[in-house]
């Protein structure tokens, strides 16, 4: 009933709290008589939630001591100060480690933590200033659309916070399309695109003042909602009315109202003398503006409606335009939403887009022409209809559309019906956007040898890459460029997880000449083996080359197109010798049409001439590129795979080979950094892989751990314990042997060992120490089965493998129970990256720290943290100097400020639920291993492991105390631990009864079963249980696994067995039943007396006012004798009563 538990602390080293010292003095006294409770003073009340933090270290100790005293900040490690620039080329950054655990936690999260799909909290915290306004707008959108994320367009005016708001709307509503009119404000543009994925937000307003722009754009009633916005928001009226007389400002506001169906204005005018003309009420400005619209266009508008602000916002003014010329509309889906899926292309060109956005629109324009040609060939589009002139062309979500998409319909009762977003024909669907690419390319590529590293660039290649990666298995590693398709990145990650695809990495940077040069210059080992490119690659280079700002030293179109051809050649040369290219090359006439439409004809004739006409022009371009490019010596030949109306699929292979040479499936970290590896998931996964160890960061000869020397093969990560089981075990074995030698342990010592997250090290322990009790907890049942088969085959019954509970559940249940392991081994990084929720990481660590007297924890060394941060901690594309060789050697790390980072990682958030715990953390000889010893602890524990399932109420207090000297007279046996002597004991809360942990060598059966003991081992354990002697209380919490056997540990009943009595059980029950029948016939059988368990027959007939208590199981029946006493059974009770009656009669 009363057995060992978990850990919490009271310290002798600290001399605090004083009552702990008193407790230790009590323990030095002679041991009490058996079964007599020992009065141990209770520990001082502990806070319900305590954060572990660092404390002082004795001069003789090399370890760092951490403890919890209430809730407090982590005190800095003494060497963790004055951190300066922490990697080459990142000067002036403000995210270097500071002297607090919170900063360490943020750095680790930035490097490793995979942000969940819902990023609302992240965005809200980054834009506190715009948050109240956004929340107010969000409620309006929700009321209009009846859906939180639906298709609409929004125009945001002004740089006074307008960029922030536009970025929030775009990020939080991925189905929407947002245009931020930032003008020339760089900060506005940065804020607008900080959190959105780029595909649903544009930045414009570069063509002069807003009033002038409004005058130039046709905003008549017939144009409403066609290419303009469903909504617009005016951050401020300052830009709108700059340099205008008051009546001109009113007219400008009126014109602006016609840019959208619904407009929102601040409820306060800017604080300036100019706007004082209208007083403090913006309605005095809006009313003449609305009147101006009526007079000029005959359009009725509703009166401004006040919108209640949220979270401190002062509210907004909402104005709706009624294009039907009728009564003001009721609350319904705005008309603009019915007509425009995106922004009209002509409108975007007139407002003036920044170059980056104009490039995306241009690529989409060319891509549409090329893919529509393939759609016509496939019969998906009517060719004659396709050739019809389209008056209005729209852009949204990286696509050009020429059709009006109907999103709503009005029922007969006049109510607007909003369709389910899942059924909207124009919802942002990755399959819709990329299916054609799969259908057109896959048929040609499925029989190609795509072994090695494969780069897929341009729009629409994501699903193709997933399919090829899935089919290729381990023969290839795919790198998908999603610079123009970022809106699908999260969907793509989810798809790959669903398919079980590990050999695919997403990048989101630009494949431009600078990036190509960096990859090529790194050498043959960094080149790709295959390159699949869609039309975006060629059209993007054309756009860049004819942009005068890109090549100021080449003023003529011809000179800039010469550069285009050389740079196209470098992109072809991204594949090394023996590699292959598969390119979709758009025909010259389609590229020139895009130049004419979007770039006002700049270099149109030169583009048309240089790219040529049709297929012959495309082939001539490819041939010319290889002859004139800097990589021209790498001779290639071009083969036409498929030619359609607007472009051709061309296969480019080495002139002297087939392009089918088998390649190694690997890609360098250098390439991934330059290509802009996706940050939210894939970059963090690479960091995790590097920190897992396995010698990947070790320097070998001239090879340093530089990004160009580190390659990933795309396979899934191995078990948390890594590949070096023997190395880990050798280091742990040395520590255990030292403890045993110092304790003068017997030849075959008994101790318990717990491994979490694997079983390899545990198996070595079981082999070396047959008397040890080893328990391994694994998450993968398939891997566990391999160890189980081994255990059974070699009859290594001292090793139990469990697979049911998560790390978090194990840590919690161990902490709340009296279980305590002598040693444990687990991976700190594995806990962080495992099944534990991020917010439970610190408490899980606290539970694991206290689950064993000594824990061996695998954690990346401070040198590894430092080096990996240098590689991946920066937001820069390539945060390193290619000529800097020595700084990539592991022995050159940790850099300043990263000393002790491994310990800081383990303690940055570690906390325990109540109690007080103090541990030491010391580095071991093996890199990446630390030893954690519990020095002192006090905590409340319950009756057994996962007690809530059984409803047990009994509680205990666990104590661990340690000193430098062994106290021979202590009733609790001493355990040698890290150069100290530790003692462990329980006190039963209701009576103070003392229970020592004389040995720490077992684990209870209830814990094994609830941890998920493997079935084959459970069957063996059952046979062991059946073969045990019979004790009184053989509940699973009183049965323990000790080495290869099972034993009984109930402290009160372990000295007596019942094997001799059980064969007579039936006869004894027969005696009781028949005896009761006869007593009943004598009319001497009363009610049943109450006993602890209420067993039948034992206490029948003798119920009375005397209730005991009768706690001794040898005499459980209250018997109403003269003085009242406890008897063994009702027969003995009846006899005792009868004897008193006889004595009374004989005495007269």
CSV table of C-alpha atoms in Angstrom, one decimal, residues 446-742:
chain,number,residue,atom,x,y,z
A,446,UNK,CA,7.4,9.5,-64.7
A,447,UNK,CA,9.7,7.4,-66.9
A,448,UNK,CA,12.7,9.8,-66.5
A,449,UNK,CA,15.5,8.9,-64.1
A,450,UNK,CA,15.0,11.6,-61.5
A,451,UNK,CA,17.6,10.3,-59.0
A,452,UNK,CA,19.7,12.7,-57.0
A,453,UNK,CA,18.7,16.3,-56.2
A,454,UNK,CA,15.8,17.8,-58.2
A,455,UNK,CA,15.0,21.5,-58.3
A,456,UNK,CA,11.4,22.4,-59.3
A,457,UNK,CA,11.1,26.2,-59.9
A,458,UNK,CA,8.3,28.5,-61.0
A,459,UNK,CA,4.6,28.5,-60.2
A,460,UNK,CA,2.4,25.5,-59.9
A,461,UNK,CA,5.1,22.8,-59.4
A,462,UNK,CA,4.3,21.9,-55.8
A,463,UNK,CA,1.9,19.0,-56.3
A,464,UNK,CA,4.1,17.7,-59.1
A,465,UNK,CA,7.0,17.6,-56.8
A,466,UNK,CA,5.0,15.8,-54.1
A,467,UNK,CA,4.0,13.1,-56.6
A,468,UNK,CA,7.5,12.7,-58.0
A,469,UNK,CA,9.0,12.6,-54.5
A,470,UNK,CA,6.4,10.0,-53.4
A,471,UNK,CA,7.1,7.8,-56.4
A,472,UNK,CA,10.9,8.2,-56.3
A,473,UNK,CA,11.1,7.0,-52.7
A,474,UNK,CA,14.7,7.4,-51.4
A,475,UNK,CA,16.2,7.8,-54.9
A,476,UNK,CA,15.8,11.6,-54.9
A,477,UNK,CA,15.3,14.7,-52.8
A,478,UNK,CA,13.1,17.4,-54.2
A,479,UNK,CA,13.5,21.1,-53.6
A,480,UNK,CA,10.3,23.0,-54.5
A,481,UNK,CA,10.5,26.8,-55.2
A,482,UNK,CA,7.3,28.5,-54.0
A,483,UNK,CA,8.3,32.1,-54.2
A,484,UNK,CA,5.2,32.9,-56.3
A,485,UNK,CA,3.0,30.3,-54.6
A,486,UNK,CA,3.5,31.0,-50.9
A,487,UNK,CA,-0.2,31.0,-50.2
A,488,UNK,CA,-0.1,27.2,-50.7
A,489,UNK,CA,3.0,26.5,-48.6
A,490,UNK,CA,1.1,25.4,-45.5
A,491,UNK,CA,-1.3,23.3,-47.7
A,492,UNK,CA,1.7,21.7,-49.4
A,493,UNK,CA,3.4,20.9,-46.1
A,494,UNK,CA,0.1,19.2,-44.9
A,495,UNK,CA,-0.2,17.3,-48.2
A,496,UNK,CA,3.3,15.9,-47.8
A,497,UNK,CA,2.7,14.9,-44.2
A,498,UNK,CA,-0.5,13.1,-45.4
A,499,UNK,CA,1.4,11.3,-48.1
A,500,UNK,CA,4.3,10.5,-45.8
A,501,UNK,CA,6.8,12.3,-48.1
A,502,UNK,CA,10.0,13.2,-46.3
A,503,UNK,CA,12.3,13.8,-49.3
A,504,UNK,CA,10.8,17.1,-50.3
A,505,UNK,CA,11.9,20.5,-49.0
A,506,UNK,CA,10.1,23.8,-49.7
A,507,UNK,CA,11.9,27.0,-50.4
A,508,UNK,CA,10.3,30.4,-50.8
A,509,UNK,CA,13.1,32.7,-52.1
A,510,UNK,CA,13.7,34.0,-55.6
A,511,UNK,CA,15.7,31.9,-58.1
A,512,UNK,CA,17.6,34.9,-59.5
A,513,UNK,CA,21.1,35.3,-61.0
A,514,UNK,CA,22.6,36.2,-57.7
A,515,UNK,CA,21.3,33.0,-56.1
A,516,UNK,CA,22.3,30.9,-59.2
A,517,UNK,CA,25.9,32.3,-59.0
A,518,UNK,CA,26.2,31.5,-55.3
A,519,UNK,CA,25.2,27.9,-56.0
A,520,UNK,CA,27.4,27.5,-59.0
A,521,UNK,CA,30.4,29.1,-57.4
A,522,UNK,CA,30.2,26.7,-54.4
A,523,UNK,CA,31.4,23.9,-56.7
A,524,UNK,CA,30.2,20.7,-58.4
A,525,UNK,CA,29.1,19.1,-55.2
A,526,UNK,CA,26.5,21.8,-54.6
A,527,UNK,CA,24.9,21.7,-58.1
A,528,UNK,CA,21.5,20.0,-58.7
A,529,UNK,CA,21.1,16.9,-60.8
A,530,UNK,CA,17.8,17.8,-62.4
A,531,UNK,CA,16.0,21.1,-62.8
A,532,UNK,CA,12.3,21.3,-63.8
A,533,UNK,CA,11.2,24.9,-64.6
A,534,UNK,CA,7.8,26.4,-65.5
A,535,UNK,CA,7.3,29.4,-67.7
A,536,UNK,CA,7.8,31.8,-64.8
A,537,UNK,CA,11.5,31.4,-64.8
A,538,UNK,CA,12.0,32.7,-68.3
A,539,UNK,CA,9.4,35.4,-68.0
A,540,UNK,CA,10.8,36.6,-64.7
A,541,UNK,CA,14.2,37.0,-66.2
A,542,UNK,CA,12.8,38.9,-69.1
A,543,UNK,CA,11.0,41.3,-66.7
A,544,UNK,CA,14.2,41.8,-64.7
A,545,UNK,CA,16.3,42.4,-67.8
A,546,UNK,CA,14.2,45.1,-69.3
A,547,UNK,CA,13.7,46.9,-66.0
A,548,UNK,CA,16.0,50.0,-66.3
A,549,UNK,CA,16.5,50.1,-62.6
A,550,UNK,CA,18.0,46.6,-62.6
A,551,UNK,CA,20.8,47.2,-65.0
A,552,UNK,CA,21.7,50.9,-64.9
A,553,UNK,CA,25.0,50.3,-66.7
A,554,UNK,CA,23.2,48.8,-69.7
A,555,UNK,CA,20.9,51.5,-70.9
A,556,UNK,CA,19.8,49.9,-74.2
A,557,UNK,CA,17.2,47.1,-74.5
A,558,UNK,CA,19.6,45.0,-76.6
A,559,UNK,CA,22.4,45.2,-74.0
A,560,UNK,CA,20.0,44.2,-71.2
A,561,UNK,CA,18.7,41.3,-73.2
A,562,UNK,CA,22.3,40.1,-73.7
A,563,UNK,CA,22.5,39.9,-69.9
A,564,UNK,CA,19.2,38.0,-69.9
A,565,UNK,CA,20.6,35.3,-72.1
A,566,UNK,CA,23.8,35.0,-70.0
A,567,UNK,CA,21.8,34.7,-66.8
A,568,UNK,CA,19.4,32.2,-68.4
A,569,UNK,CA,22.5,30.2,-69.2
A,570,UNK,CA,23.6,30.2,-65.6
A,571,UNK,CA,20.1,28.9,-64.6
A,572,UNK,CA,20.6,26.1,-67.1
A,573,UNK,CA,23.9,25.4,-65.5
A,574,UNK,CA,22.5,24.8,-62.0
A,575,UNK,CA,22.6,21.2,-63.0
A,576,UNK,CA,26.1,19.7,-62.9
A,577,UNK,CA,27.8,17.6,-65.5
A,578,UNK,CA,25.5,14.7,-66.4
A,579,UNK,CA,22.5,16.5,-65.2
A,580,UNK,CA,19.2,17.3,-67.0
A,581,UNK,CA,16.9,20.3,-67.4
A,582,UNK,CA,13.2,20.1,-68.1
A,583,UNK,CA,11.9,23.6,-69.0
A,584,UNK,CA,8.6,25.0,-70.1
A,585,UNK,CA,9.7,27.9,-72.4
A,586,UNK,CA,7.1,30.4,-73.4
A,587,UNK,CA,7.0,31.6,-77.0
A,588,UNK,CA,8.3,35.0,-77.8
A,589,UNK,CA,5.0,36.4,-78.9
A,590,UNK,CA,3.4,35.7,-75.5
A,591,UNK,CA,6.3,37.2,-73.6
A,592,UNK,CA,6.1,40.3,-75.8
A,593,UNK,CA,2.4,40.6,-75.3
A,594,UNK,CA,3.0,40.8,-71.5
A,595,UNK,CA,5.6,43.5,-72.1
A,596,UNK,CA,3.1,45.5,-74.1
A,597,UNK,CA,0.3,45.1,-71.6
A,598,UNK,CA,2.1,45.6,-68.3
A,599,UNK,CA,5.3,47.4,-69.2
A,600,UNK,CA,3.9,50.0,-71.6
A,601,UNK,CA,5.8,48.5,-74.5
A,602,UNK,CA,9.3,48.9,-73.0
A,603,UNK,CA,11.6,46.8,-75.2
A,604,UNK,CA,8.7,45.0,-76.8
A,605,UNK,CA,10.2,44.8,-80.3
A,606,UNK,CA,13.6,43.7,-78.9
A,607,UNK,CA,11.9,41.0,-76.8
A,608,UNK,CA,9.9,39.7,-79.7
A,609,UNK,CA,13.0,39.6,-81.9
A,610,UNK,CA,15.3,38.0,-79.3
A,611,UNK,CA,12.9,35.3,-78.2
A,612,UNK,CA,11.8,34.5,-81.8
A,613,UNK,CA,8.5,33.1,-82.9
A,614,UNK,CA,7.0,29.8,-81.8
A,615,UNK,CA,8.9,26.6,-81.3
A,616,UNK,CA,11.7,27.5,-83.6
A,617,UNK,CA,12.4,30.7,-81.7
A,618,UNK,CA,12.4,28.8,-78.4
A,619,UNK,CA,14.9,26.2,-79.6
A,620,UNK,CA,17.1,28.9,-81.1
A,621,UNK,CA,17.1,30.7,-77.8
A,622,UNK,CA,18.2,27.6,-75.9
A,623,UNK,CA,21.0,26.9,-78.4
A,624,UNK,CA,22.2,30.5,-78.4
A,625,UNK,CA,22.1,30.7,-74.6
A,626,UNK,CA,24.6,27.8,-74.2
A,627,UNK,CA,26.9,29.1,-76.9
A,628,UNK,CA,27.2,32.6,-75.3
A,629,UNK,CA,26.8,32.0,-71.6
A,630,UNK,CA,29.7,31.9,-69.1
A,631,UNK,CA,29.0,28.1,-68.8
A,632,UNK,CA,29.1,27.6,-72.6
A,633,UNK,CA,31.7,24.9,-72.4
A,634,UNK,CA,29.1,22.7,-70.8
A,635,UNK,CA,27.6,21.5,-74.1
A,636,UNK,CA,24.0,20.5,-74.0
A,637,UNK,CA,21.4,19.3,-76.5
A,638,UNK,CA,17.7,20.3,-76.6
A,639,UNK,CA,14.9,17.8,-77.2
A,640,UNK,CA,11.2,18.8,-77.6
A,641,UNK,CA,9.0,16.9,-75.3
A,642,UNK,CA,5.7,18.7,-76.1
A,643,UNK,CA,4.9,21.8,-78.2
A,644,UNK,CA,1.6,23.7,-77.8
A,645,UNK,CA,0.1,27.0,-78.9
A,646,UNK,CA,2.0,29.3,-76.5
A,647,UNK,CA,5.0,27.4,-75.2
A,648,UNK,CA,7.0,24.2,-75.4
A,649,UNK,CA,8.3,21.6,-73.0
A,650,UNK,CA,12.0,21.1,-73.7
A,651,UNK,CA,14.4,18.5,-72.3
A,652,UNK,CA,18.0,19.7,-72.1
A,653,UNK,CA,20.7,17.1,-71.5
A,654,UNK,CA,24.5,16.8,-71.9
A,655,UNK,CA,25.5,16.6,-75.5
A,656,UNK,CA,27.6,13.6,-75.0
A,657,UNK,CA,25.4,11.7,-72.5
A,658,UNK,CA,21.9,10.7,-71.7
A,659,UNK,CA,21.3,12.7,-68.6
A,660,UNK,CA,20.2,9.5,-66.9
A,661,UNK,CA,23.3,8.9,-64.7
A,662,UNK,CA,22.4,7.7,-61.2
A,663,UNK,CA,22.9,10.4,-58.6
A,664,UNK,CA,23.1,10.5,-54.8
A,665,UNK,CA,19.9,11.9,-53.3
A,666,UNK,CA,21.2,14.9,-51.4
A,667,UNK,CA,21.1,18.7,-51.3
A,668,UNK,CA,23.4,21.0,-49.5
A,669,UNK,CA,22.5,23.4,-46.7
A,670,UNK,CA,24.2,26.1,-48.7
A,671,UNK,CA,21.7,25.7,-51.5
A,672,UNK,CA,18.7,25.6,-49.2
A,673,UNK,CA,19.8,28.8,-47.5
A,674,UNK,CA,20.3,30.7,-50.7
A,675,UNK,CA,17.0,29.4,-52.1
A,676,UNK,CA,15.2,30.7,-49.0
A,677,UNK,CA,14.1,27.5,-47.2
A,678,UNK,CA,10.6,27.8,-45.8
A,679,UNK,CA,11.0,29.1,-42.3
A,680,UNK,CA,7.9,28.0,-40.4
A,681,UNK,CA,8.5,24.2,-40.8
A,682,UNK,CA,11.3,23.1,-43.0
A,683,UNK,CA,14.1,25.4,-41.8
A,684,UNK,CA,13.3,24.4,-38.3
A,685,UNK,CA,13.4,20.7,-39.2
A,686,UNK,CA,16.8,21.1,-40.7
A,687,UNK,CA,18.0,22.8,-37.4
A,688,UNK,CA,16.6,19.8,-35.5
A,689,UNK,CA,18.4,17.4,-37.7
A,690,UNK,CA,21.7,19.2,-37.2
A,691,UNK,CA,21.2,19.3,-33.5
A,692,UNK,CA,20.4,15.6,-33.2
A,693,UNK,CA,24.1,15.0,-33.6
A,694,UNK,CA,25.4,11.9,-35.2
A,695,UNK,CA,28.7,13.5,-36.0
A,696,UNK,CA,27.2,15.7,-38.7
A,697,UNK,CA,28.8,18.8,-37.3
A,698,UNK,CA,32.2,17.2,-36.8
A,699,UNK,CA,35.1,18.5,-38.8
A,700,UNK,CA,37.1,16.0,-40.9
A,701,UNK,CA,40.4,17.1,-42.3
A,702,UNK,CA,39.8,20.1,-44.5
A,703,UNK,CA,36.1,19.5,-44.4
A,704,UNK,CA,34.5,21.9,-41.9
A,705,UNK,CA,30.8,21.9,-40.9
A,706,UNK,CA,30.2,24.7,-43.3
A,707,UNK,CA,26.8,24.9,-45.1
A,708,UNK,CA,28.4,23.8,-48.4
A,709,UNK,CA,29.7,20.6,-46.7
A,710,UNK,CA,26.5,19.6,-45.1
A,711,UNK,CA,24.0,17.6,-47.1
A,712,UNK,CA,20.5,16.3,-46.4
A,713,UNK,CA,19.1,13.2,-48.0
A,714,UNK,CA,15.5,14.0,-47.1
A,715,UNK,CA,14.9,10.8,-45.1
A,716,UNK,CA,13.0,10.9,-41.9
A,717,UNK,CA,14.9,11.4,-38.6
A,718,UNK,CA,16.0,8.4,-36.6
A,719,UNK,CA,15.1,7.7,-33.0
A,720,UNK,CA,15.8,10.4,-30.5
A,721,UNK,CA,18.7,8.4,-28.9
A,722,UNK,CA,20.6,8.8,-32.2
A,723,UNK,CA,23.0,6.4,-33.8
A,724,UNK,CA,25.7,6.4,-31.2
A,725,UNK,CA,24.1,4.1,-28.6
A,726,UNK,CA,27.4,2.5,-27.7
A,727,UNK,CA,29.1,5.9,-27.2
A,728,UNK,CA,26.2,7.1,-25.0
A,729,UNK,CA,26.2,3.8,-23.0
A,730,UNK,CA,29.9,3.9,-22.4
A,731,UNK,CA,29.7,7.4,-20.9
A,732,UNK,CA,26.6,6.4,-18.7
A,733,UNK,CA,28.2,3.1,-17.7
A,734,UNK,CA,31.3,5.0,-16.4
A,735,UNK,CA,29.1,7.2,-14.2
A,736,UNK,CA,27.1,4.3,-12.9
A,737,UNK,CA,30.2,2.2,-12.1
A,738,UNK,CA,31.7,5.2,-10.3
A,739,UNK,CA,28.6,5.5,-8.1
A,740,UNK,CA,28.6,1.8,-7.4
A,741,UNK,CA,32.3,1.7,-6.5
A,742,UNK,CA,32.0,4.6,-4.1
